[in-house]
Amino acid sequence: MASTTLPNPRAERALDLLSFALSDVRYGLGAYLAVYLLTEHAWDEASIGLALSFGGMVGLVSQTPLGILVDAIRAKRALLGGAVMVVTATSLVIPLAPHFWAVAAAGIIGALAGTTMGPTLAAMSLGIVGPARFAHRAGRNEALFHLGNGVINLVILFTAPFFGTAMVFVMMVLTAAGSLVAVARVPAGSIDHRLARGLLPDGRGHGERPSPWGTLLASRPLMVFAATGALFHMANGPMLALVAQKLALGHPGQGIMFTAACAVAAQTVMVPAAALAGARADSWGRKPLFLAAFVALALRGSLYTLSDHPTWLIGVQLLDGVGAGLIGALFPVIVADLTRGSGHFNAAQGAVGTVHAIGGITSGIITGFVVVNAGYQAAFLTLSGIAALGGLGFLLGMPETRPAGGGTAPAEVPVPAD
């Protein structure tokens, strides 16, 4: 079994490259897809939300079984590489058949592959660095992910006026190739597969057979984390797409450029926010940092309603960086805290992620109809209220999960045996 308690510079450099390169592949075309369908093919907001919801639903029901797969499988590099190729292929199919059911089908297939990426990267990271250094590694992964996303969106921002929508697809191909190179550079022997599934460094744990829903339902903190996280994603999920659509409709022909500008604005803050979470989660605790993400999200939704000027809307998008940077870095850390010693880390990520995804999916459908019937301002205020409710629930119901000693040593959190 590979030793992962000591630094492995080669493996960690490969994780750095992988985190950076995955930034444009992990979520497919993202907000660009909504703008592409809206401006290039005259789809309405409700149709966009409905078509994309199919992939969301598949992602929802597949997270837990795919988490079990990540726990069980030792070929984690091959799993991640295969997912990259599938997501890229489904994204490239859309321009060839930009019709409702073709887009929905591509979303379904892409969701199955894309859902494995986050848990697999987290598992590889935990298996390489061990639990004592995982908070720092998770923050570094997230910071590099957002740095890569910012660089890619900056390239699109400056090239879209000359090459149009095609640049979105070109960058998808380039970053997919980079991701495959990065996966190949992770030494296979550097991953301790027992640590990667959440067992303790000495091999102790509560069993080998995954039972993610039992783990979730038996832990009140995990249930609170799942429920409040669902409210966060319910509020956060549609915001960037709504802002991008609003800008695209107000400034015909500039939709892709404004979408890239919004993404770049957010990424400039996500990088330091994620790095801060990784650097301070052990000393400050997880709870205050996670709560700050709810505050930023509620404020962001309210501020969008004050002006329609592109400079204002793009400026407010900076707050997206605070919320997304903190949440992205802390999600696997908190799940690892609450499942340590269980052997269910990735399966529990899937179970909690399923609950979180319920919020994002339902919000995408609801806000599409709110926009059509009541306008963008009503949608933003609704999302802001949902974020405030989630933050209040997290403040009152969620304990601090930081291990004793500030995370300098792994601490076992009791989890019922299978």
PDB file of C-alpha atoms in Angstrom, residues 32 36 39-40 160 163-170 256:
ATOM      1  CA  TYR A  32     -22.465  29.207 -22.474  1.00  0.00           C
ATOM      2  CA  TYR A  36     -25.824  29.643 -27.319  1.00  0.00           C
ATOM      3  CA  THR A  39     -29.060  33.673 -29.180  1.00  0.00           C
ATOM      4  CA  GLU A  40     -28.065  31.249 -31.953  1.00  0.00           C
ATOM      5  CA  ALA A 160     -15.208  35.623 -29.218  1.00  0.00           C
ATOM      6  CA  PHE A 163     -14.275  33.938 -33.934  1.00  0.00           C
ATOM      7  CA  GLY A 164     -17.711  33.869 -32.315  1.00  0.00           C
ATOM      8  CA  THR A 165     -19.246  30.910 -30.504  1.00  0.00           C
ATOM      9  CA  ALA A 166     -16.750  28.485 -32.069  1.00  0.00           C
ATOM     10  CA  MET A 167     -14.152  29.500 -29.457  1.00  0.00           C
ATOM     11  CA  VAL A 168     -16.242  27.937 -26.709  1.00  0.00           C
ATOM     12  CA  PHE A 169     -16.001  24.548 -28.424  1.00  0.00           C
ATOM     13  CA  VAL A 170     -12.327  24.964 -29.347  1.00  0.00           C
ATOM     14  CA  ILE A 256     -20.945  35.127 -25.471  1.00  0.00           C
TER      15      ILE A 256
END
